[in-house]
Amino acid sequence: MVTLDGKPVSVDDLLPLALTNVGHFTSMRVDEDGGIRGLALHLERLVRDSELVWGVGLDAGRVREYVRRELAERGGGACVVRVTVYDPAVDLGHPGDAGDPHILVSVRAAGPLTLAPLRVKSVPYVRDLPEVKHVGLFGTLHARAEAQRAGFGDALFVGPDGLVSEGGTWNVGFVDHDGTVIWPQAPVLPGVTVALLQRHTAYRTAPVTLARAKGMAAAFATNTGIGVRPLSAIDDTGFAVDHPVLERLREAYAGVPGERV
């Protein structure tokens, strides 16, 4: 199920996105009851990133309407809606001329919120323009693939300053030995799930080196699709996956009321 500006998408419509790969997006989990946790934050992200990427605003009302249509067409059930914003007229030689973003909406079935703990491999990497959730995923997915070939589930990024930042397609958080939730202070995507958890749980933000990360009591990955997922290891350092703070975080996220589109 894919539409562009509310109409069926064609191959020609998708070619610029596939071949030039300039755009930004957000992904939203829709629960069985139709609620979306952090819907307003997802819309704010699209508007903010449109200004950064295209230099123009974006009508959040149009986004809601197109998503509403797709969900009505689907007919219910938990799913993940991805809204991708791109300009089909973008040109590889003159990307600065692009400034007419269109709205691509796609829907897929949602996976379970409860997933097995994740083992991650630390890798030296910083995403381009990390504050934007953009479609340039080659470096991210290459790091993930290399980590998986090494026997891990995903990659954890460490910047040239030695600070842990984020995961492949998720934010990372830690639990210190006093029970405090620590979010890394580094160039990262401002995650919607992070923002929701910060509204409902005590925390602090601090620089986290790889050595400090490995010395924490617990660690977890988080995004809209997985909620709160424990990390069982970073490299060869294991973590408790049943820490009580992790359970409180999961409960806090589950208790966030969904918003209707």
PDB file of C-alpha atoms in Angstrom:
ATOM      1  CA  MET A   1       0.000   0.000   0.000  1.00  0.00           C
ATOM      2  CA  VAL A   2       1.838   3.082  -1.270  1.00  0.00           C
ATOM      3  CA  THR A   3       0.475   6.461  -2.350  1.00  0.00           C
ATOM      4  CA  LEU A   4       2.018   9.767  -3.407  1.00  0.00           C
ATOM      5  CA  ASP A   5       0.022  12.832  -2.388  1.00  0.00           C
ATOM      6  CA  GLY A   6      -2.956  10.560  -1.800  1.00  0.00           C
ATOM      7  CA  LYS A   7      -2.876   8.915  -5.239  1.00  0.00           C
ATOM      8  CA  PRO A   8      -1.524   5.537  -6.401  1.00  0.00           C
ATOM      9  CA  VAL A   9       2.209   5.809  -6.946  1.00  0.00           C
ATOM     10  CA  SER A  10       3.835   4.938 -10.275  1.00  0.00           C
ATOM     11  CA  VAL A  11       7.262   3.560 -11.078  1.00  0.00           C
ATOM     12  CA  ASP A  12       8.190   6.897 -12.647  1.00  0.00           C
ATOM     13  CA  ASP A  13       7.213   8.654  -9.403  1.00  0.00           C
ATOM     14  CA  LEU A  14       9.559   6.409  -7.437  1.00  0.00           C
ATOM     15  CA  LEU A  15      12.567   6.522  -9.755  1.00  0.00           C
ATOM     16  CA  PRO A  16      13.967   9.830  -8.389  1.00  0.00           C
ATOM     17  CA  LEU A  17      13.744   8.478  -4.850  1.00  0.00           C
ATOM     18  CA  ALA A  18      15.417   5.210  -5.836  1.00  0.00           C
ATOM     19  CA  LEU A  19      18.134   6.694  -8.031  1.00  0.00           C
ATOM     20  CA  THR A  20      18.892  10.015  -6.341  1.00  0.00           C
ATOM     21  CA  ASN A  21      17.882   9.046  -2.787  1.00  0.00           C
ATOM     22  CA  VAL A  22      17.290  12.498  -1.332  1.00  0.00           C
ATOM     23  CA  GLY A  23      14.487  12.877   1.191  1.00  0.00           C
ATOM     24  CA  HIS A  24      13.456  12.401   4.782  1.00  0.00           C
ATOM     25  CA  PHE A  25      10.839  10.358   6.597  1.00  0.00           C
ATOM     26  CA  THR A  26       9.249   9.273   9.826  1.00  0.00           C
ATOM     27  CA  SER A  27       7.823   5.881  10.801  1.00  0.00           C
ATOM     28  CA  MET A  28       4.858   5.579  13.150  1.00  0.00           C
ATOM     29  CA  ARG A  29       3.525   2.464  14.826  1.00  0.00           C
ATOM     30  CA  VAL A  30      -0.267   2.261  14.765  1.00  0.00           C
ATOM     31  CA  ASP A  31      -1.739   0.080  17.506  1.00  0.00           C
ATOM     32  CA  GLU A  32      -4.748  -2.213  17.126  1.00  0.00           C
ATOM     33  CA  ASP A  33      -7.038   0.549  18.430  1.00  0.00           C
ATOM     34  CA  GLY A  34      -5.755   3.017  15.829  1.00  0.00           C
ATOM     35  CA  GLY A  35      -3.721   5.097  18.280  1.00  0.00           C
ATOM     36  CA  ILE A  36      -0.249   6.415  17.435  1.00  0.00           C
ATOM     37  CA  ARG A  37       2.086   7.230  20.325  1.00  0.00           C
ATOM     38  CA  GLY A  38       3.740  10.584  19.729  1.00  0.00           C
ATOM     39  CA  LEU A  39       1.797  11.455  16.569  1.00  0.00           C
ATOM     40  CA  ALA A  40       2.235  15.189  17.140  1.00  0.00           C
ATOM     41  CA  LEU A  41       5.994  14.687  17.543  1.00  0.00           C
ATOM     42  CA  HIS A  42       6.188  12.716  14.299  1.00  0.00           C
ATOM     43  CA  LEU A  43       4.407  15.528  12.471  1.00  0.00           C
ATOM     44  CA  GLU A  44       6.676  18.120  14.056  1.00  0.00           C
ATOM     45  CA  ARG A  45       9.679  16.115  12.841  1.00  0.00           C
ATOM     46  CA  LEU A  46       8.401  16.096   9.257  1.00  0.00           C
ATOM     47  CA  VAL A  47       7.785  19.841   9.289  1.00  0.00           C
ATOM     48  CA  ARG A  48      11.157  20.604  10.890  1.00  0.00           C
ATOM     49  CA  ASP A  49      13.093  18.314   8.559  1.00  0.00           C
ATOM     50  CA  SER A  50      11.324  19.709   5.506  1.00  0.00           C
ATOM     51  CA  GLU A  51      12.667  23.140   6.418  1.00  0.00           C
ATOM     52  CA  LEU A  52      16.163  21.718   6.841  1.00  0.00           C
ATOM     53  CA  VAL A  53      16.221  19.547   3.704  1.00  0.00           C
ATOM     54  CA  TRP A  54      14.083  21.548   1.254  1.00  0.00           C
ATOM     55  CA  GLY A  55      14.013  25.030   2.714  1.00  0.00           C
ATOM     56  CA  VAL A  56      10.212  25.062   2.689  1.00  0.00           C
ATOM     57  CA  GLY A  57       7.464  24.165   5.118  1.00  0.00           C
ATOM     58  CA  LEU A  58       5.191  21.145   5.053  1.00  0.00           C
ATOM     59  CA  ASP A  59       1.447  21.026   5.663  1.00  0.00           C
ATOM     60  CA  ALA A  60       1.003  18.635   8.598  1.00  0.00           C
ATOM     61  CA  GLY A  61      -2.738  18.581   7.915  1.00  0.00           C
ATOM     62  CA  ARG A  62      -2.090  17.068   4.475  1.00  0.00           C
ATOM     63  CA  VAL A  63       0.102  14.410   6.030  1.00  0.00           C
ATOM     64  CA  ARG A  64      -2.649  13.480   8.484  1.00  0.00           C
ATOM     65  CA  GLU A  65      -5.216  13.274   5.695  1.00  0.00           C
ATOM     66  CA  TYR A  66      -3.074  10.991   3.531  1.00  0.00           C
ATOM     67  CA  VAL A  67      -2.252   8.736   6.476  1.00  0.00           C
ATOM     68  CA  ARG A  68      -5.911   8.645   7.500  1.00  0.00           C
ATOM     69  CA  ARG A  69      -6.887   7.496   4.004  1.00  0.00           C
ATOM     70  CA  GLU A  70      -4.291   4.736   3.950  1.00  0.00           C
ATOM     71  CA  LEU A  71      -5.347   3.413   7.341  1.00  0.00           C
ATOM     72  CA  ALA A  72      -9.012   3.440   6.327  1.00  0.00           C
ATOM     73  CA  GLU A  73      -8.126   1.541   3.160  1.00  0.00           C
ATOM     74  CA  ARG A  74      -6.151  -1.012   5.155  1.00  0.00           C
ATOM     75  CA  GLY A  75      -9.085  -1.703   7.435  1.00  0.00           C
ATOM     76  CA  GLY A  76      -7.475  -2.031  10.879  1.00  0.00           C
ATOM     77  CA  GLY A  77      -4.804  -4.029  12.651  1.00  0.00           C
ATOM     78  CA  ALA A  78      -1.451  -3.007  14.077  1.00  0.00           C
ATOM     79  CA  CYS A  79       0.848  -1.586  11.419  1.00  0.00           C
ATOM     80  CA  VAL A  80       3.717   0.783  10.759  1.00  0.00           C
ATOM     81  CA  VAL A  81       3.080   3.837   8.594  1.00  0.00           C
ATOM     82  CA  ARG A  82       6.086   5.450   6.952  1.00  0.00           C
ATOM     83  CA  VAL A  83       5.763   8.978   5.593  1.00  0.00           C
ATOM     84  CA  THR A  84       8.565   9.868   3.174  1.00  0.00           C
ATOM     85  CA  VAL A  85       8.970  13.423   1.928  1.00  0.00           C
ATOM     86  CA  TYR A  86      10.840  13.954  -1.350  1.00  0.00           C
ATOM     87  CA  ASP A  87      10.786  16.004  -4.528  1.00  0.00           C
ATOM     88  CA  PRO A  88      10.206  13.825  -7.625  1.00  0.00           C
ATOM     89  CA  ALA A  89      11.818  16.586  -9.727  1.00  0.00           C
ATOM     90  CA  VAL A  90      15.147  16.440  -7.864  1.00  0.00           C
ATOM     91  CA  ASP A  91      18.151  16.383 -10.195  1.00  0.00           C
ATOM     92  CA  LEU A  92      21.473  14.744  -9.339  1.00  0.00           C
ATOM     93  CA  GLY A  93      23.436  17.637 -10.801  1.00  0.00           C
ATOM     94  CA  HIS A  94      21.345  20.417  -9.259  1.00  0.00           C
ATOM     95  CA  PRO A  95      19.790  19.186  -6.011  1.00  0.00           C
ATOM     96  CA  GLY A  96      19.663  22.770  -4.744  1.00  0.00           C
ATOM     97  CA  ASP A  97      16.911  23.487  -7.253  1.00  0.00           C
ATOM     98  CA  ALA A  98      14.583  20.975  -5.565  1.00  0.00           C
ATOM     99  CA  GLY A  99      12.064  22.604  -3.291  1.00  0.00           C
ATOM    100  CA  ASP A 100       8.651  21.099  -3.975  1.00  0.00           C
ATOM    101  CA  PRO A 101       8.397  18.160  -1.556  1.00  0.00           C
ATOM    102  CA  HIS A 102       5.685  15.539  -2.034  1.00  0.00           C
ATOM    103  CA  ILE A 103       4.304  13.078   0.494  1.00  0.00           C
ATOM    104  CA  LEU A 104       4.748   9.324   0.010  1.00  0.00           C
ATOM    105  CA  VAL A 105       2.817   7.117   2.429  1.00  0.00           C
ATOM    106  CA  SER A 106       3.485   3.399   2.800  1.00  0.00           C
ATOM    107  CA  VAL A 107       2.030   0.883   5.241  1.00  0.00           C
ATOM    108  CA  ARG A 108       3.358  -2.470   6.433  1.00  0.00           C
ATOM    109  CA  ALA A 109       2.379  -4.920   9.141  1.00  0.00           C
ATOM    110  CA  ALA A 110       3.794  -4.186  12.588  1.00  0.00           C
ATOM    111  CA  GLY A 111       6.142  -6.606  14.293  1.00  0.00           C
ATOM    112  CA  PRO A 112       5.936  -7.504  17.990  1.00  0.00           C
ATOM    113  CA  LEU A 113       6.907  -4.877  20.564  1.00  0.00           C
ATOM    114  CA  THR A 114       8.580  -7.529  22.715  1.00  0.00           C
ATOM    115  CA  LEU A 115      11.768  -8.719  21.023  1.00  0.00           C
ATOM    116  CA  ALA A 116      14.707 -10.809  22.194  1.00  0.00           C
ATOM    117  CA  PRO A 117      17.607  -8.833  23.726  1.00  0.00           C
ATOM    118  CA  LEU A 118      20.032  -7.446  21.172  1.00  0.00           C
ATOM    119  CA  ARG A 119      23.811  -7.973  20.950  1.00  0.00           C
ATOM    120  CA  VAL A 120      25.555  -5.036  19.281  1.00  0.00           C
ATOM    121  CA  LYS A 121      29.012  -4.350  17.930  1.00  0.00           C
ATOM    122  CA  SER A 122      30.570  -0.926  18.406  1.00  0.00           C
ATOM    123  CA  VAL A 123      31.640   0.673  15.116  1.00  0.00           C
ATOM    124  CA  PRO A 124      33.216   4.043  14.299  1.00  0.00           C
ATOM    125  CA  TYR A 125      30.500   5.935  12.438  1.00  0.00           C
ATOM    126  CA  VAL A 126      28.491   9.162  12.445  1.00  0.00           C
ATOM    127  CA  ARG A 127      25.444   9.572  10.224  1.00  0.00           C
ATOM    128  CA  ASP A 128      25.321  12.460   7.774  1.00  0.00           C
ATOM    129  CA  LEU A 129      23.168  15.246   9.226  1.00  0.00           C
ATOM    130  CA  PRO A 130      22.299  13.114  12.266  1.00  0.00           C
ATOM    131  CA  GLU A 131      19.535  15.453  13.451  1.00  0.00           C
ATOM    132  CA  VAL A 132      17.470  14.536  10.364  1.00  0.00           C
ATOM    133  CA  LYS A 133      15.755  11.192   9.791  1.00  0.00           C
ATOM    134  CA  HIS A 134      16.813  11.056   6.148  1.00  0.00           C
ATOM    135  CA  VAL A 135      16.689   8.346   3.508  1.00  0.00           C
ATOM    136  CA  GLY A 136      20.481   8.152   3.054  1.00  0.00           C
ATOM    137  CA  LEU A 137      20.845   4.769   4.743  1.00  0.00           C
ATOM    138  CA  PHE A 138      23.821   3.217   2.953  1.00  0.00           C
ATOM    139  CA  GLY A 139      26.378   3.877   5.694  1.00  0.00           C
ATOM    140  CA  THR A 140      23.949   2.836   8.410  1.00  0.00           C
ATOM    141  CA  LEU A 141      22.973  -0.421   6.732  1.00  0.00           C
ATOM    142  CA  HIS A 142      26.563  -1.209   5.759  1.00  0.00           C
ATOM    143  CA  ALA A 143      27.562  -0.906   9.427  1.00  0.00           C
ATOM    144  CA  ARG A 144      24.621  -3.131  10.399  1.00  0.00           C
ATOM    145  CA  ALA A 145      25.585  -5.730   7.795  1.00  0.00           C
ATOM    146  CA  GLU A 146      29.210  -5.779   8.943  1.00  0.00           C
ATOM    147  CA  ALA A 147      28.100  -6.228  12.561  1.00  0.00           C
ATOM    148  CA  GLN A 148      25.768  -9.061  11.592  1.00  0.00           C
ATOM    149  CA  ARG A 149      28.495 -10.791   9.595  1.00  0.00           C
ATOM    150  CA  ALA A 150      30.594 -10.641  12.752  1.00  0.00           C
ATOM    151  CA  GLY A 151      27.862 -12.456  14.688  1.00  0.00           C
ATOM    152  CA  PHE A 152      26.048  -9.499  16.265  1.00  0.00           C
ATOM    153  CA  GLY A 153      22.512  -8.271  15.814  1.00  0.00           C
ATOM    154  CA  ASP A 154      23.269  -4.641  14.982  1.00  0.00           C
ATOM    155  CA  ALA A 155      25.808  -1.821  15.155  1.00  0.00           C
ATOM    156  CA  LEU A 156      26.294   0.804  17.867  1.00  0.00           C
ATOM    157  CA  PHE A 157      27.902   3.991  16.576  1.00  0.00           C
ATOM    158  CA  VAL A 158      30.893   5.656  18.219  1.00  0.00           C
ATOM    159  CA  GLY A 159      31.994   9.077  16.953  1.00  0.00           C
ATOM    160  CA  PRO A 160      35.560  10.296  16.311  1.00  0.00           C
ATOM    161  CA  ASP A 161      35.434  11.952  19.739  1.00  0.00           C
ATOM    162  CA  GLY A 162      35.052   8.505  21.301  1.00  0.00           C
ATOM    163  CA  LEU A 163      31.454   9.097  22.379  1.00  0.00           C
ATOM    164  CA  VAL A 164      28.633   6.622  21.879  1.00  0.00           C
ATOM    165  CA  SER A 165      25.794   8.172  19.889  1.00  0.00           C
ATOM    166  CA  GLU A 166      23.063   5.893  18.548  1.00  0.00           C
ATOM    167  CA  GLY A 167      22.314   2.593  16.856  1.00  0.00           C
ATOM    168  CA  GLY A 168      21.578   1.678  13.284  1.00  0.00           C
ATOM    169  CA  THR A 169      17.930   2.759  13.270  1.00  0.00           C
ATOM    170  CA  TRP A 170      17.381   3.311  16.980  1.00  0.00           C
ATOM    171  CA  ASN A 171      18.415   5.456  19.897  1.00  0.00           C
ATOM    172  CA  VAL A 172      20.408   3.943  22.735  1.00  0.00           C
ATOM    173  CA  GLY A 173      19.959   4.546  26.439  1.00  0.00           C
ATOM    174  CA  PHE A 174      21.724   3.287  29.550  1.00  0.00           C
ATOM    175  CA  VAL A 175      20.917   2.584  33.176  1.00  0.00           C
ATOM    176  CA  ASP A 176      23.628   3.598  35.662  1.00  0.00           C
ATOM    177  CA  HIS A 177      24.279   1.589  38.804  1.00  0.00           C
ATOM    178  CA  ASP A 178      22.197   4.006  40.874  1.00  0.00           C
ATOM    179  CA  GLY A 179      19.205   3.366  38.619  1.00  0.00           C
ATOM    180  CA  THR A 180      19.461   6.635  36.684  1.00  0.00           C
ATOM    181  CA  VAL A 181      18.546   6.537  33.000  1.00  0.00           C
ATOM    182  CA  ILE A 182      21.346   8.085  30.927  1.00  0.00           C
ATOM    183  CA  TRP A 183      20.843   9.336  27.380  1.00  0.00           C
ATOM    184  CA  PRO A 184      24.082   9.933  25.416  1.00  0.00           C
ATOM    185  CA  GLN A 185      25.050  13.534  24.767  1.00  0.00           C
ATOM    186  CA  ALA A 186      26.206  13.323  21.146  1.00  0.00           C
ATOM    187  CA  PRO A 187      25.023  14.141  17.611  1.00  0.00           C
ATOM    188  CA  VAL A 188      21.960  11.859  17.354  1.00  0.00           C
ATOM    189  CA  LEU A 189      18.524  11.729  15.841  1.00  0.00           C
ATOM    190  CA  PRO A 190      16.050  13.274  18.317  1.00  0.00           C
ATOM    191  CA  GLY A 191      13.912  10.155  18.639  1.00  0.00           C
ATOM    192  CA  VAL A 192      10.177  10.376  19.227  1.00  0.00           C
ATOM    193  CA  THR A 193      10.246   7.392  21.575  1.00  0.00           C
ATOM    194  CA  VAL A 194      13.091   9.023  23.529  1.00  0.00           C
ATOM    195  CA  ALA A 195      11.030  12.197  23.881  1.00  0.00           C
ATOM    196  CA  LEU A 196       8.025  10.227  25.137  1.00  0.00           C
ATOM    197  CA  LEU A 197      10.109   8.317  27.668  1.00  0.00           C
ATOM    198  CA  GLN A 198      11.721  11.529  28.881  1.00  0.00           C
ATOM    199  CA  ARG A 199       8.274  12.956  29.580  1.00  0.00           C
ATOM    200  CA  HIS A 200       7.384  10.038  31.819  1.00  0.00           C
ATOM    201  CA  THR A 201      10.656   8.921  33.447  1.00  0.00           C
ATOM    202  CA  ALA A 202      13.503  10.640  35.282  1.00  0.00           C
ATOM    203  CA  TYR A 203      16.753  10.860  33.340  1.00  0.00           C
ATOM    204  CA  ARG A 204      19.867  12.854  32.621  1.00  0.00           C
ATOM    205  CA  THR A 205      21.921  13.451  29.499  1.00  0.00           C
ATOM    206  CA  ALA A 206      25.689  13.038  29.596  1.00  0.00           C
ATOM    207  CA  PRO A 207      28.629  12.202  27.329  1.00  0.00           C
ATOM    208  CA  VAL A 208      29.090   8.423  27.278  1.00  0.00           C
ATOM    209  CA  THR A 209      32.384   6.939  26.148  1.00  0.00           C
ATOM    210  CA  LEU A 210      32.476   3.350  24.963  1.00  0.00           C
ATOM    211  CA  ALA A 211      34.261   2.353  28.174  1.00  0.00           C
ATOM    212  CA  ARG A 212      31.612   4.081  30.271  1.00  0.00           C
ATOM    213  CA  ALA A 213      28.839   2.469  28.234  1.00  0.00           C
ATOM    214  CA  LYS A 214      30.301  -0.965  28.934  1.00  0.00           C
ATOM    215  CA  GLY A 215      30.408  -0.126  32.645  1.00  0.00           C
ATOM    216  CA  MET A 216      26.672   0.609  32.912  1.00  0.00           C
ATOM    217  CA  ALA A 217      24.243  -1.653  34.741  1.00  0.00           C
ATOM    218  CA  ALA A 218      21.979  -2.034  31.695  1.00  0.00           C
ATOM    219  CA  ALA A 219      21.510  -0.731  28.180  1.00  0.00           C
ATOM    220  CA  PHE A 220      18.617  -0.619  25.759  1.00  0.00           C
ATOM    221  CA  ALA A 221      17.595   0.293  22.228  1.00  0.00           C
ATOM    222  CA  THR A 222      14.448   2.252  21.503  1.00  0.00           C
ATOM    223  CA  ASN A 223      12.374   3.406  18.558  1.00  0.00           C
ATOM    224  CA  THR A 224       8.730   3.556  17.527  1.00  0.00           C
ATOM    225  CA  GLY A 225       8.700   0.004  16.198  1.00  0.00           C
ATOM    226  CA  ILE A 226      10.345  -1.785  19.119  1.00  0.00           C
ATOM    227  CA  GLY A 227       9.533   0.350  22.139  1.00  0.00           C
ATOM    228  CA  VAL A 228      12.227  -0.541  24.690  1.00  0.00           C
ATOM    229  CA  ARG A 229      14.507  -3.468  23.778  1.00  0.00           C
ATOM    230  CA  PRO A 230      17.280  -4.564  26.167  1.00  0.00           C
ATOM    231  CA  LEU A 231      20.841  -4.854  24.929  1.00  0.00           C
ATOM    232  CA  SER A 232      22.399  -8.106  26.080  1.00  0.00           C
ATOM    233  CA  ALA A 233      25.937  -7.098  25.093  1.00  0.00           C
ATOM    234  CA  ILE A 234      28.123  -4.422  23.563  1.00  0.00           C
ATOM    235  CA  ASP A 235      31.055  -6.205  21.930  1.00  0.00           C
ATOM    236  CA  ASP A 236      32.187  -8.766  24.528  1.00  0.00           C
ATOM    237  CA  THR A 237      30.613  -6.980  27.514  1.00  0.00           C
ATOM    238  CA  GLY A 238      27.320  -8.442  28.704  1.00  0.00           C
ATOM    239  CA  PHE A 239      24.424  -6.672  30.454  1.00  0.00           C
ATOM    240  CA  ALA A 240      21.540  -7.707  32.664  1.00  0.00           C
ATOM    241  CA  VAL A 241      18.436  -7.833  30.477  1.00  0.00           C
ATOM    242  CA  ASP A 242      16.007  -8.059  33.401  1.00  0.00           C
ATOM    243  CA  HIS A 243      17.005  -4.856  35.208  1.00  0.00           C
ATOM    244  CA  PRO A 244      13.936  -3.393  36.982  1.00  0.00           C
ATOM    245  CA  VAL A 245      14.464   0.022  35.382  1.00  0.00           C
ATOM    246  CA  LEU A 246      14.030  -1.551  31.950  1.00  0.00           C
ATOM    247  CA  GLU A 247      10.671  -2.920  33.004  1.00  0.00           C
ATOM    248  CA  ARG A 248       9.635   0.517  34.301  1.00  0.00           C
ATOM    249  CA  LEU A 249      10.629   2.033  30.967  1.00  0.00           C
ATOM    250  CA  ARG A 250       8.568  -0.545  29.072  1.00  0.00           C
ATOM    251  CA  GLU A 251       5.596   0.140  31.325  1.00  0.00           C
ATOM    252  CA  ALA A 252       5.990   3.878  30.865  1.00  0.00           C
ATOM    253  CA  TYR A 253       6.045   3.543  27.088  1.00  0.00           C
ATOM    254  CA  ALA A 254       3.066   1.153  27.058  1.00  0.00           C
ATOM    255  CA  GLY A 255       1.149   3.675  29.171  1.00  0.00           C
ATOM    256  CA  VAL A 256       1.598   6.562  26.720  1.00  0.00           C
ATOM    257  CA  PRO A 257      -1.849   7.183  25.214  1.00  0.00           C
ATOM    258  CA  GLY A 258      -2.084   6.949  21.450  1.00  0.00           C
ATOM    259  CA  GLU A 259      -3.265   9.873  19.356  1.00  0.00           C
ATOM    260  CA  ARG A 260      -5.818   9.503  16.582  1.00  0.00           C
ATOM    261  CA  VAL A 261      -4.723  10.574  13.157  1.00  0.00           C
TER     262      VAL A 261
END
